[in-house]
């Protein structure tokens, strides 16, 4: 039997949490022979802690063989203690009339504290994935608090956008999803993101050849992927939850699987014209479990360069908004 992995999850009583915990406990994130201990960190509010208790009762009732233990806490020092992976899902939703800048600042405070505590108490091999929005900038804020851990230990999720893009392309081309490859997301997890269709392939062939509508790829396709979150809220009356949890399973599983090539928001070192030190979606290749290298030098035409410049501008603006929070 392998040593159990300690997986800290924030926001476990929320809607993504409810779709996520069962998949981790059943082995879909870390594999069918990897036991896990779930360390569940919620806010110290009666309603949230009670909801968490109910979720843990349901996890018990699943009798998952890989679920060794669960910790329910509102203390970050307990939640992140010795964690091998910390999945930062919990954040404040954007309320009515709230400006994006207010959201950045409110949620930024959460990520300052969590970054500091993870740096202090998590395992020596700690890895962190951020889902709570604005995910890219929250990852940057948390990383800026690190003294012991290096910035490559923290990534933000753009995998939901990659999965959305892949499905839209398969549907448009009328081919099975498995025929579509090399779909990468560049930039921010926001409507400014760039779904790089010019690199994507269908059965190994360039996309425009297969789809034949450059207009659609540059216009409607970008819009559909970039604004999918809003479309789901409009249809469902609630934001994406099961698909976000699924994307996080994909994100972490592929970061633990050497050889996988996938879109991840990571600290930029100036690749593709991104400002150094923003967290930007880019294609990465997993090298050893938990580690990756950015795939550099992919060709960019003028359209792609323009899209990357626009999403980079937004990331830089977000960084300016929270500059007082960065160490
Ligand atoms: P919910 O509001 O259902 O749940 C959030 C949970 O987090 C609540 O239980 C809350 O009590 C908890 N929480 C808040 N602050 C916390 C803290 N400091 N420590 C621990 N727990 C805390 O939201 P949900 O739908 O689950 O979404 C969670 C986050 O994911 C949101 O920020 C949302 O915007 C973001 N998303 C990110 C996506 C991505 O692709 N990166 C897509 C889906 C989702 O919109």
mmCIF file of C-alpha atoms and ligand atoms in Angstrom:
data_model
loop_
_atom_site.group_PDB
_atom_site.id
_atom_site.type_symbol
_atom_site.label_atom_id
_atom_site.label_comp_id
_atom_site.label_asym_id
_atom_site.label_seq_id
_atom_site.Cartn_x
_atom_site.Cartn_y
_atom_site.Cartn_z
ATOM 1 C CA UNK A 1 0.000 0.000 0.000
ATOM 2 C CA UNK A 2 1.377 3.458 -0.973
ATOM 3 C CA UNK A 3 1.719 6.185 1.650
ATOM 4 C CA UNK A 4 -1.455 8.306 1.629
ATOM 5 C CA UNK A 5 -1.268 11.699 -0.085
ATOM 6 C CA UNK A 6 -2.543 14.631 1.957
ATOM 7 C CA UNK A 7 -4.869 16.751 -0.171
ATOM 8 C CA UNK A 8 -6.024 20.088 1.273
ATOM 9 C CA UNK A 9 -9.159 21.545 -0.314
ATOM 10 C CA UNK A 10 -10.623 24.968 0.406
ATOM 11 C CA UNK A 11 -14.318 25.646 -0.160
ATOM 12 C CA UNK A 12 -15.253 21.954 0.253
ATOM 13 C CA UNK A 13 -18.840 22.831 1.229
ATOM 14 C CA UNK A 14 -19.389 24.838 -1.968
ATOM 15 C CA UNK A 15 -20.796 23.616 -5.248
ATOM 16 C CA UNK A 16 -17.463 22.741 -6.889
ATOM 17 C CA UNK A 17 -16.425 21.039 -3.649
ATOM 18 C CA UNK A 18 -19.513 18.834 -3.785
ATOM 19 C CA UNK A 19 -18.622 17.661 -7.282
ATOM 20 C CA UNK A 20 -14.891 17.333 -6.547
ATOM 21 C CA UNK A 21 -14.393 15.476 -3.277
ATOM 22 C CA UNK A 22 -16.054 12.260 -4.392
ATOM 23 C CA UNK A 23 -13.915 12.078 -7.507
ATOM 24 C CA UNK A 24 -10.703 12.530 -5.538
ATOM 25 C CA UNK A 25 -11.767 9.980 -2.927
ATOM 26 C CA UNK A 26 -12.630 7.468 -5.657
ATOM 27 C CA UNK A 27 -9.125 7.673 -7.141
ATOM 28 C CA UNK A 28 -9.805 9.659 -10.293
ATOM 29 C CA UNK A 29 -7.301 12.407 -9.523
ATOM 30 C CA UNK A 30 -4.327 10.484 -8.125
ATOM 31 C CA UNK A 31 -4.928 6.995 -9.462
ATOM 32 C CA UNK A 32 -6.654 3.794 -8.380
ATOM 33 C CA UNK A 33 -3.837 2.678 -6.059
ATOM 34 C CA UNK A 34 -3.163 5.981 -4.291
ATOM 35 C CA UNK A 35 -4.775 6.406 -0.853
ATOM 36 C CA UNK A 36 -5.694 9.954 0.166
ATOM 37 C CA UNK A 37 -6.351 11.962 3.312
ATOM 38 C CA UNK A 38 -8.704 14.890 2.629
ATOM 39 C CA UNK A 39 -7.990 18.014 4.695
ATOM 40 C CA UNK A 40 -11.077 20.169 4.274
ATOM 41 C CA UNK A 41 -10.840 23.865 5.081
ATOM 42 C CA UNK A 42 -14.008 25.958 5.277
ATOM 43 C CA UNK A 43 -14.828 29.388 6.675
ATOM 44 C CA UNK A 44 -15.616 29.515 10.413
ATOM 45 C CA UNK A 45 -19.338 30.001 9.837
ATOM 46 C CA UNK A 46 -21.913 27.615 11.320
ATOM 47 C CA UNK A 47 -23.765 27.105 8.037
ATOM 48 C CA UNK A 48 -20.588 26.252 6.088
ATOM 49 C CA UNK A 49 -19.173 23.937 8.769
ATOM 50 C CA UNK A 50 -22.521 22.154 9.078
ATOM 51 C CA UNK A 51 -22.730 21.701 5.293
ATOM 52 C CA UNK A 52 -19.169 20.337 5.355
ATOM 53 C CA UNK A 53 -20.151 17.855 8.076
ATOM 54 C CA UNK A 54 -22.967 16.625 5.818
ATOM 55 C CA UNK A 55 -20.614 16.202 2.851
ATOM 56 C CA UNK A 56 -18.210 14.200 5.030
ATOM 57 C CA UNK A 57 -21.092 11.974 6.174
ATOM 58 C CA UNK A 58 -21.824 11.276 2.512
ATOM 59 C CA UNK A 59 -18.149 10.543 1.819
ATOM 60 C CA UNK A 60 -18.246 8.054 4.712
ATOM 61 C CA UNK A 61 -21.333 6.489 3.189
ATOM 62 C CA UNK A 62 -19.514 5.871 -0.092
ATOM 63 C CA UNK A 63 -17.062 3.538 1.701
ATOM 64 C CA UNK A 64 -14.275 4.543 -0.684
ATOM 65 C CA UNK A 65 -11.369 2.122 -0.143
ATOM 66 C CA UNK A 66 -8.793 4.858 -0.929
ATOM 67 C CA UNK A 67 -10.157 7.404 1.560
ATOM 68 C CA UNK A 68 -7.989 6.892 4.636
ATOM 69 C CA UNK A 69 -9.096 9.903 6.673
ATOM 70 C CA UNK A 70 -10.809 13.311 6.554
ATOM 71 C CA UNK A 71 -10.058 16.450 8.525
ATOM 72 C CA UNK A 72 -12.755 19.144 8.872
ATOM 73 C CA UNK A 73 -11.407 22.487 9.958
ATOM 74 C CA UNK A 74 -11.632 26.257 9.697
ATOM 75 C CA UNK A 75 -7.988 26.712 10.742
ATOM 76 C CA UNK A 76 -5.615 27.046 7.752
ATOM 77 C CA UNK A 77 -2.711 25.825 9.921
ATOM 78 C CA UNK A 78 -4.551 22.526 10.365
ATOM 79 C CA UNK A 79 -5.980 22.394 6.832
ATOM 80 C CA UNK A 80 -2.657 22.833 5.032
ATOM 81 C CA UNK A 81 -0.497 20.869 7.513
ATOM 82 C CA UNK A 82 1.841 18.567 5.593
ATOM 83 C CA UNK A 83 -0.368 18.849 2.487
ATOM 84 C CA UNK A 84 1.183 17.404 -0.667
ATOM 85 C CA UNK A 85 -1.447 19.105 -2.802
ATOM 86 C CA UNK A 86 -3.521 22.166 -1.891
ATOM 87 C CA UNK A 87 -6.526 22.828 -4.105
ATOM 88 C CA UNK A 88 -7.637 26.424 -3.567
ATOM 89 C CA UNK A 89 -11.255 26.433 -4.657
ATOM 90 C CA UNK A 90 -12.856 28.568 -1.937
ATOM 91 C CA UNK A 91 -13.339 32.246 -2.749
ATOM 92 C CA UNK A 92 -15.999 34.905 -2.510
ATOM 93 C CA UNK A 93 -18.344 35.028 -5.479
ATOM 94 C CA UNK A 94 -18.755 38.333 -7.272
ATOM 95 C CA UNK A 95 -21.855 39.946 -5.777
ATOM 96 C CA UNK A 96 -24.396 42.155 -7.583
ATOM 97 C CA UNK A 97 -22.915 45.540 -8.484
ATOM 98 C CA UNK A 98 -19.453 44.469 -7.325
ATOM 99 C CA UNK A 99 -16.575 45.733 -9.459
ATOM 100 C CA UNK A 100 -13.876 43.313 -10.625
ATOM 101 C CA UNK A 101 -11.326 45.429 -8.714
ATOM 102 C CA UNK A 102 -13.283 44.888 -5.459
ATOM 103 C CA UNK A 103 -13.401 41.160 -6.118
ATOM 104 C CA UNK A 104 -9.649 41.142 -6.745
ATOM 105 C CA UNK A 105 -8.969 42.907 -3.482
ATOM 106 C CA UNK A 106 -11.446 40.906 -1.377
ATOM 107 C CA UNK A 107 -10.271 37.556 -2.644
ATOM 108 C CA UNK A 108 -6.656 38.689 -2.657
ATOM 109 C CA UNK A 109 -6.749 38.798 1.146
ATOM 110 C CA UNK A 110 -7.691 35.117 1.276
ATOM 111 C CA UNK A 111 -4.755 34.195 -0.950
ATOM 112 C CA UNK A 112 -2.240 36.255 1.027
ATOM 113 C CA UNK A 113 -3.041 34.276 4.162
ATOM 114 C CA UNK A 114 -3.284 30.916 2.428
ATOM 115 C CA UNK A 115 -0.003 31.490 0.566
ATOM 116 C CA UNK A 116 1.766 32.279 3.836
ATOM 117 C CA UNK A 117 0.366 29.286 5.703
ATOM 118 C CA UNK A 118 1.030 26.825 2.871
ATOM 119 C CA UNK A 119 4.614 28.081 2.657
ATOM 120 C CA UNK A 120 5.001 27.507 6.393
ATOM 121 C CA UNK A 121 3.249 24.205 7.049
ATOM 122 C CA UNK A 122 2.671 22.233 3.820
ATOM 123 C CA UNK A 123 4.811 19.238 2.818
ATOM 124 C CA UNK A 124 8.296 19.666 1.343
ATOM 125 C CA UNK A 125 6.937 18.577 -2.050
ATOM 126 C CA UNK A 126 3.891 20.876 -1.792
ATOM 127 C CA UNK A 127 2.004 21.661 -4.985
ATOM 128 C CA UNK A 128 -0.872 24.140 -5.218
ATOM 129 C CA UNK A 129 -3.643 24.576 -7.812
ATOM 130 C CA UNK A 130 -5.876 27.665 -7.774
ATOM 131 C CA UNK A 131 -9.473 27.603 -9.009
ATOM 132 C CA UNK A 132 -11.050 30.435 -6.983
ATOM 133 C CA UNK A 133 -11.432 33.531 -9.161
ATOM 134 C CA UNK A 134 -9.715 35.595 -10.386
ATOM 135 C CA UNK A 135 -7.609 32.443 -10.470
ATOM 136 C CA UNK A 136 -4.479 33.670 -12.296
ATOM 137 C CA UNK A 137 -4.011 36.716 -10.097
ATOM 138 C CA UNK A 138 -4.876 34.827 -6.909
ATOM 139 C CA UNK A 139 -2.073 32.375 -7.756
ATOM 140 C CA UNK A 140 0.312 35.298 -8.238
ATOM 141 C CA UNK A 141 -0.693 36.802 -4.864
ATOM 142 C CA UNK A 142 -0.235 33.487 -3.023
ATOM 143 C CA UNK A 143 3.123 32.825 -4.722
ATOM 144 C CA UNK A 144 4.387 36.271 -3.765
ATOM 145 C CA UNK A 145 4.086 35.195 -0.107
ATOM 146 C CA UNK A 146 6.376 32.171 -0.560
ATOM 147 C CA UNK A 147 9.769 32.133 1.102
ATOM 148 C CA UNK A 148 10.420 28.393 1.120
ATOM 149 C CA UNK A 149 8.447 27.205 -1.914
ATOM 150 C CA UNK A 150 9.322 28.261 -5.465
ATOM 151 C CA UNK A 151 6.711 29.874 -7.778
ATOM 152 C CA UNK A 152 6.579 26.837 -10.066
ATOM 153 C CA UNK A 153 4.801 25.004 -7.238
ATOM 154 C CA UNK A 154 1.639 27.010 -7.810
ATOM 155 C CA UNK A 155 -0.500 26.866 -10.944
ATOM 156 C CA UNK A 156 -3.960 28.199 -11.814
ATOM 157 C CA UNK A 157 -6.619 26.351 -13.751
ATOM 158 C CA UNK A 158 -7.420 27.075 -17.400
ATOM 159 C CA UNK A 159 -8.263 23.446 -18.132
ATOM 160 C CA UNK A 160 -11.990 24.061 -18.105
ATOM 161 C CA UNK A 161 -11.422 26.504 -20.971
ATOM 162 C CA UNK A 162 -9.312 23.942 -22.843
ATOM 163 C CA UNK A 163 -11.998 21.293 -22.418
ATOM 164 C CA UNK A 164 -14.692 23.729 -23.539
ATOM 165 C CA UNK A 165 -12.683 24.694 -26.635
ATOM 166 C CA UNK A 166 -12.017 21.083 -27.560
ATOM 167 C CA UNK A 167 -15.694 20.162 -27.446
ATOM 168 C CA UNK A 168 -16.739 23.201 -29.503
ATOM 169 C CA UNK A 169 -14.193 22.307 -32.198
ATOM 170 C CA UNK A 170 -15.245 18.645 -32.314
ATOM 171 C CA UNK A 171 -18.900 19.643 -32.631
ATOM 172 C CA UNK A 172 -18.243 22.188 -35.349
ATOM 173 C CA UNK A 173 -16.133 19.745 -37.369
ATOM 174 C CA UNK A 174 -18.546 16.858 -36.702
ATOM 175 C CA UNK A 175 -15.768 14.576 -35.488
ATOM 176 C CA UNK A 176 -15.349 12.566 -32.272
ATOM 177 C CA UNK A 177 -13.701 14.463 -29.446
ATOM 178 C CA UNK A 178 -10.736 12.091 -29.555
ATOM 179 C CA UNK A 179 -9.823 13.350 -33.057
ATOM 180 C CA UNK A 180 -9.108 16.846 -31.692
ATOM 181 C CA UNK A 181 -5.687 17.595 -30.201
ATOM 182 C CA UNK A 182 -3.288 20.432 -29.378
ATOM 183 C CA UNK A 183 -5.973 22.832 -28.153
ATOM 184 C CA UNK A 184 -4.178 25.313 -25.908
ATOM 185 C CA UNK A 185 -5.420 28.264 -23.873
ATOM 186 C CA UNK A 186 -3.222 31.325 -23.547
ATOM 187 C CA UNK A 187 -3.609 34.042 -20.900
ATOM 188 C CA UNK A 188 -6.232 34.812 -18.299
ATOM 189 C CA UNK A 189 -9.156 32.662 -17.166
ATOM 190 C CA UNK A 190 -11.552 35.366 -18.313
ATOM 191 C CA UNK A 191 -13.278 36.329 -21.564
ATOM 192 C CA UNK A 192 -9.951 37.766 -22.833
ATOM 193 C CA UNK A 193 -8.338 34.317 -22.993
ATOM 194 C CA UNK A 194 -7.067 33.129 -26.372
ATOM 195 C CA UNK A 195 -8.078 29.644 -27.571
ATOM 196 C CA UNK A 196 -5.211 29.025 -29.991
ATOM 197 C CA UNK A 197 -7.083 27.331 -32.836
ATOM 198 C CA UNK A 198 -4.166 27.793 -35.241
ATOM 199 C CA UNK A 199 -2.168 25.196 -33.302
ATOM 200 C CA UNK A 200 -5.060 22.742 -32.890
ATOM 201 C CA UNK A 201 -5.358 19.633 -34.999
ATOM 202 C CA UNK A 202 -8.079 17.283 -36.150
ATOM 203 C CA UNK A 203 -6.697 13.840 -36.918
ATOM 204 C CA UNK A 204 -3.286 15.487 -37.154
ATOM 205 C CA UNK A 205 -4.387 18.119 -39.728
ATOM 206 C CA UNK A 206 -4.560 21.888 -39.116
ATOM 207 C CA UNK A 207 -7.996 23.074 -38.097
ATOM 208 C CA UNK A 208 -8.809 25.855 -40.537
ATOM 209 C CA UNK A 209 -8.408 23.280 -43.310
ATOM 210 C CA UNK A 210 -10.938 21.013 -41.604
ATOM 211 C CA UNK A 211 -13.400 23.643 -40.457
ATOM 212 C CA UNK A 212 -12.898 26.035 -43.311
ATOM 213 C CA UNK A 213 -14.219 29.134 -41.529
ATOM 214 C CA UNK A 214 -11.421 31.377 -40.289
ATOM 215 C CA UNK A 215 -14.178 33.891 -39.411
ATOM 216 C CA UNK A 216 -15.874 31.451 -37.063
ATOM 217 C CA UNK A 217 -12.586 30.461 -35.405
ATOM 218 C CA UNK A 218 -11.620 34.095 -34.804
ATOM 219 C CA UNK A 219 -15.066 35.299 -33.781
ATOM 220 C CA UNK A 220 -17.846 33.079 -32.514
ATOM 221 C CA UNK A 221 -15.547 30.294 -31.317
ATOM 222 C CA UNK A 222 -13.431 32.653 -29.169
ATOM 223 C CA UNK A 223 -16.608 34.232 -27.759
ATOM 224 C CA UNK A 224 -18.326 30.932 -27.027
ATOM 225 C CA UNK A 225 -15.345 29.593 -25.083
ATOM 226 C CA UNK A 226 -14.501 32.895 -23.371
ATOM 227 C CA UNK A 227 -18.067 33.566 -22.237
ATOM 228 C CA UNK A 228 -19.140 29.983 -21.550
ATOM 229 C CA UNK A 229 -19.183 30.532 -17.781
ATOM 230 C CA UNK A 230 -21.721 33.348 -18.167
ATOM 231 C CA UNK A 231 -23.836 31.284 -20.575
ATOM 232 C CA UNK A 232 -23.997 28.462 -18.022
ATOM 233 C CA UNK A 233 -25.077 30.856 -15.270
ATOM 234 C CA UNK A 234 -27.797 32.210 -17.566
ATOM 235 C CA UNK A 235 -29.072 28.711 -18.397
ATOM 236 C CA UNK A 236 -28.636 26.904 -15.069
ATOM 237 C CA UNK A 237 -29.085 29.769 -12.642
ATOM 238 C CA UNK A 238 -25.783 28.770 -11.021
ATOM 239 C CA UNK A 239 -22.160 28.748 -12.136
ATOM 240 C CA UNK A 240 -20.267 25.786 -13.606
ATOM 241 C CA UNK A 241 -19.552 23.268 -10.894
ATOM 242 C CA UNK A 242 -19.322 19.655 -12.105
ATOM 243 C CA UNK A 243 -17.390 20.694 -15.223
ATOM 244 C CA UNK A 244 -15.046 22.846 -13.104
ATOM 245 C CA UNK A 245 -14.435 19.942 -10.716
ATOM 246 C CA UNK A 246 -13.838 17.672 -13.704
ATOM 247 C CA UNK A 247 -11.327 20.139 -15.141
ATOM 248 C CA UNK A 248 -9.464 20.233 -11.830
ATOM 249 C CA UNK A 249 -9.277 16.431 -11.836
ATOM 250 C CA UNK A 250 -7.772 16.675 -15.357
ATOM 251 C CA UNK A 251 -5.405 19.522 -14.359
ATOM 252 C CA UNK A 252 -3.897 17.728 -11.363
ATOM 253 C CA UNK A 253 -3.911 14.227 -12.887
ATOM 254 C CA UNK A 254 -2.065 15.491 -15.975
ATOM 255 C CA UNK A 255 0.431 17.421 -13.824
ATOM 256 C CA UNK A 256 1.149 14.127 -12.043
ATOM 257 C CA UNK A 257 1.586 12.196 -15.309
ATOM 258 C CA UNK A 258 4.961 12.663 -17.053
ATOM 259 C CA UNK A 259 4.687 13.331 -20.786
ATOM 260 C CA UNK A 260 1.235 14.967 -20.699
ATOM 261 C CA UNK A 261 0.890 18.184 -22.714
ATOM 262 C CA UNK A 262 -1.908 20.468 -21.490
ATOM 263 C CA UNK A 263 -2.886 24.086 -20.762
ATOM 264 C CA UNK A 264 -1.944 25.386 -17.334
ATOM 265 C CA UNK A 265 -1.637 28.941 -16.003
ATOM 266 C CA UNK A 266 1.940 29.244 -14.732
ATOM 267 C CA UNK A 267 4.352 32.007 -13.835
ATOM 268 C CA UNK A 268 5.479 33.692 -17.017
ATOM 269 C CA UNK A 269 9.147 34.197 -17.697
ATOM 270 C CA UNK A 270 8.332 36.271 -20.754
ATOM 271 C CA UNK A 271 7.286 33.385 -23.022
ATOM 272 C CA UNK A 272 5.012 34.398 -25.932
ATOM 273 C CA UNK A 273 5.316 38.061 -24.952
ATOM 274 C CA UNK A 274 3.599 37.688 -21.554
ATOM 275 C CA UNK A 275 4.885 40.031 -18.888
ATOM 276 C CA UNK A 276 7.290 38.242 -16.573
ATOM 277 C CA UNK A 277 5.629 37.411 -13.274
ATOM 278 C CA UNK A 278 2.002 37.195 -14.321
ATOM 279 C CA UNK A 279 0.357 33.762 -14.206
ATOM 280 C CA UNK A 280 -0.654 33.081 -17.805
ATOM 281 C CA UNK A 281 -2.249 30.058 -19.452
ATOM 282 C CA UNK A 282 0.282 28.319 -21.696
ATOM 283 C CA UNK A 283 0.923 24.805 -22.980
ATOM 284 C CA UNK A 284 3.157 22.825 -20.628
ATOM 285 C CA UNK A 285 4.661 19.345 -20.696
ATOM 286 C CA UNK A 286 4.721 17.419 -17.430
ATOM 287 C CA UNK A 287 8.293 16.262 -16.741
ATOM 288 C CA UNK A 288 8.203 14.450 -13.392
ATOM 289 C CA UNK A 289 5.101 14.133 -11.168
ATOM 290 C CA UNK A 290 4.128 17.682 -10.155
ATOM 291 C CA UNK A 291 6.774 19.396 -12.343
ATOM 292 C CA UNK A 292 6.512 20.777 -15.860
ATOM 293 C CA UNK A 293 8.213 22.807 -18.541
ATOM 294 C CA UNK A 294 6.542 25.463 -20.681
ATOM 295 C CA UNK A 295 6.444 24.506 -24.343
ATOM 296 C CA UNK A 296 8.208 27.407 -26.016
ATOM 297 C CA UNK A 297 8.494 28.718 -29.537
ATOM 298 C CA UNK A 298 5.136 27.688 -31.004
ATOM 299 C CA UNK A 299 4.371 29.871 -34.045
ATOM 300 C CA UNK A 300 2.085 32.883 -33.534
ATOM 301 C CA UNK A 301 0.563 34.873 -36.396
ATOM 302 C CA UNK A 302 -0.565 38.495 -36.107
ATOM 303 C CA UNK A 303 -4.059 37.536 -34.934
ATOM 304 C CA UNK A 304 -2.635 35.312 -32.180
ATOM 305 C CA UNK A 305 -0.129 37.993 -31.137
ATOM 306 C CA UNK A 306 -2.955 40.560 -30.870
ATOM 307 C CA UNK A 307 -5.085 38.236 -28.717
ATOM 308 C CA UNK A 308 -2.132 37.431 -26.446
ATOM 309 C CA UNK A 309 -1.324 41.137 -26.069
ATOM 310 C CA UNK A 310 -4.942 41.819 -25.009
ATOM 311 C CA UNK A 311 -5.126 39.073 -22.393
ATOM 312 C CA UNK A 312 -1.641 40.017 -21.126
ATOM 313 C CA UNK A 313 -2.828 43.619 -20.742
ATOM 314 C CA UNK A 314 -5.676 42.451 -18.519
ATOM 315 C CA UNK A 315 -3.307 40.341 -16.384
ATOM 316 C CA UNK A 316 -0.969 43.319 -15.960
ATOM 317 C CA UNK A 317 -3.917 45.536 -14.990
ATOM 318 C CA UNK A 318 -5.016 42.971 -12.404
ATOM 319 C CA UNK A 319 -1.467 42.906 -11.035
ATOM 320 C CA UNK A 320 -1.508 46.695 -10.754
ATOM 321 C CA UNK A 321 -4.823 46.587 -8.875
ATOM 322 C CA UNK A 322 -3.374 44.257 -6.224
ATOM 323 C CA UNK A 323 0.194 45.601 -6.186
ATOM 324 C CA UNK A 324 -0.050 46.503 -2.485
ATOM 325 C CA UNK A 325 -0.762 42.856 -1.704
ATOM 326 C CA UNK A 326 2.373 41.499 -3.367
ATOM 327 C CA UNK A 327 5.475 40.886 -1.338
HETATM 328 P P1 LIG B 1 -19.445 28.405 -3.870
HETATM 329 O O1 LIG B 1 -19.808 29.786 -3.432
HETATM 330 O O2 LIG B 1 -20.507 27.381 -4.102
HETATM 331 O O3 LIG B 1 -18.452 27.775 -2.806
HETATM 332 C C1 LIG B 1 -17.331 28.458 -2.319
HETATM 333 C C2 LIG B 1 -17.006 27.856 -0.980
HETATM 334 O O4 LIG B 1 -15.779 28.420 -0.552
HETATM 335 C C3 LIG B 1 -18.054 28.175 0.106
HETATM 336 O O5 LIG B 1 -18.392 26.984 0.783
HETATM 337 C C4 LIG B 1 -17.321 29.161 1.009
HETATM 338 O O6 LIG B 1 -17.739 29.073 2.371
HETATM 339 C C5 LIG B 1 -15.871 28.705 0.822
HETATM 340 N N1 LIG B 1 -14.857 29.712 1.148
HETATM 341 C C6 LIG B 1 -14.887 31.053 0.925
HETATM 342 N N2 LIG B 1 -13.793 31.636 1.416
HETATM 343 C C7 LIG B 1 -13.030 30.646 1.936
HETATM 344 C C8 LIG B 1 -11.796 30.609 2.604
HETATM 345 N N3 LIG B 1 -11.116 31.728 2.854
HETATM 346 N N4 LIG B 1 -11.308 29.422 3.028
HETATM 347 C C9 LIG B 1 -12.010 28.290 2.823
HETATM 348 N N5 LIG B 1 -13.202 28.245 2.200
HETATM 349 C C10 LIG B 1 -13.698 29.416 1.764
HETATM 350 O O7 LIG B 1 -18.530 28.584 -5.159
HETATM 351 P P2 LIG B 1 -18.123 27.504 -6.258
HETATM 352 O O8 LIG B 1 -19.158 27.485 -7.312
HETATM 353 O O9 LIG B 1 -17.742 26.241 -5.594
HETATM 354 O O10 LIG B 1 -16.861 28.228 -6.910
HETATM 355 C C11 LIG B 1 -15.647 28.407 -6.204
HETATM 356 C C12 LIG B 1 -14.705 29.324 -6.967
HETATM 357 O O11 LIG B 1 -14.362 28.753 -8.224
HETATM 358 C C13 LIG B 1 -15.290 30.708 -7.294
HETATM 359 O O12 LIG B 1 -14.304 31.690 -7.045
HETATM 360 C C14 LIG B 1 -15.555 30.615 -8.786
HETATM 361 O O13 LIG B 1 -15.542 31.892 -9.403
HETATM 362 C C15 LIG B 1 -14.399 29.768 -9.233
HETATM 363 N N6 LIG B 1 -14.497 29.131 -10.553
HETATM 364 C C16 LIG B 1 -13.346 29.009 -11.268
HETATM 365 C C17 LIG B 1 -13.289 28.372 -12.483
HETATM 366 C C18 LIG B 1 -12.006 28.223 -13.240
HETATM 367 O O14 LIG B 1 -12.035 27.666 -14.345
HETATM 368 N N7 LIG B 1 -10.853 28.681 -12.760
HETATM 369 C C19 LIG B 1 -14.542 27.836 -13.110
HETATM 370 C C20 LIG B 1 -15.639 27.601 -12.131
HETATM 371 C C21 LIG B 1 -15.757 28.620 -11.023
HETATM 372 O O15 LIG B 1 -16.501 29.698 -11.511
#
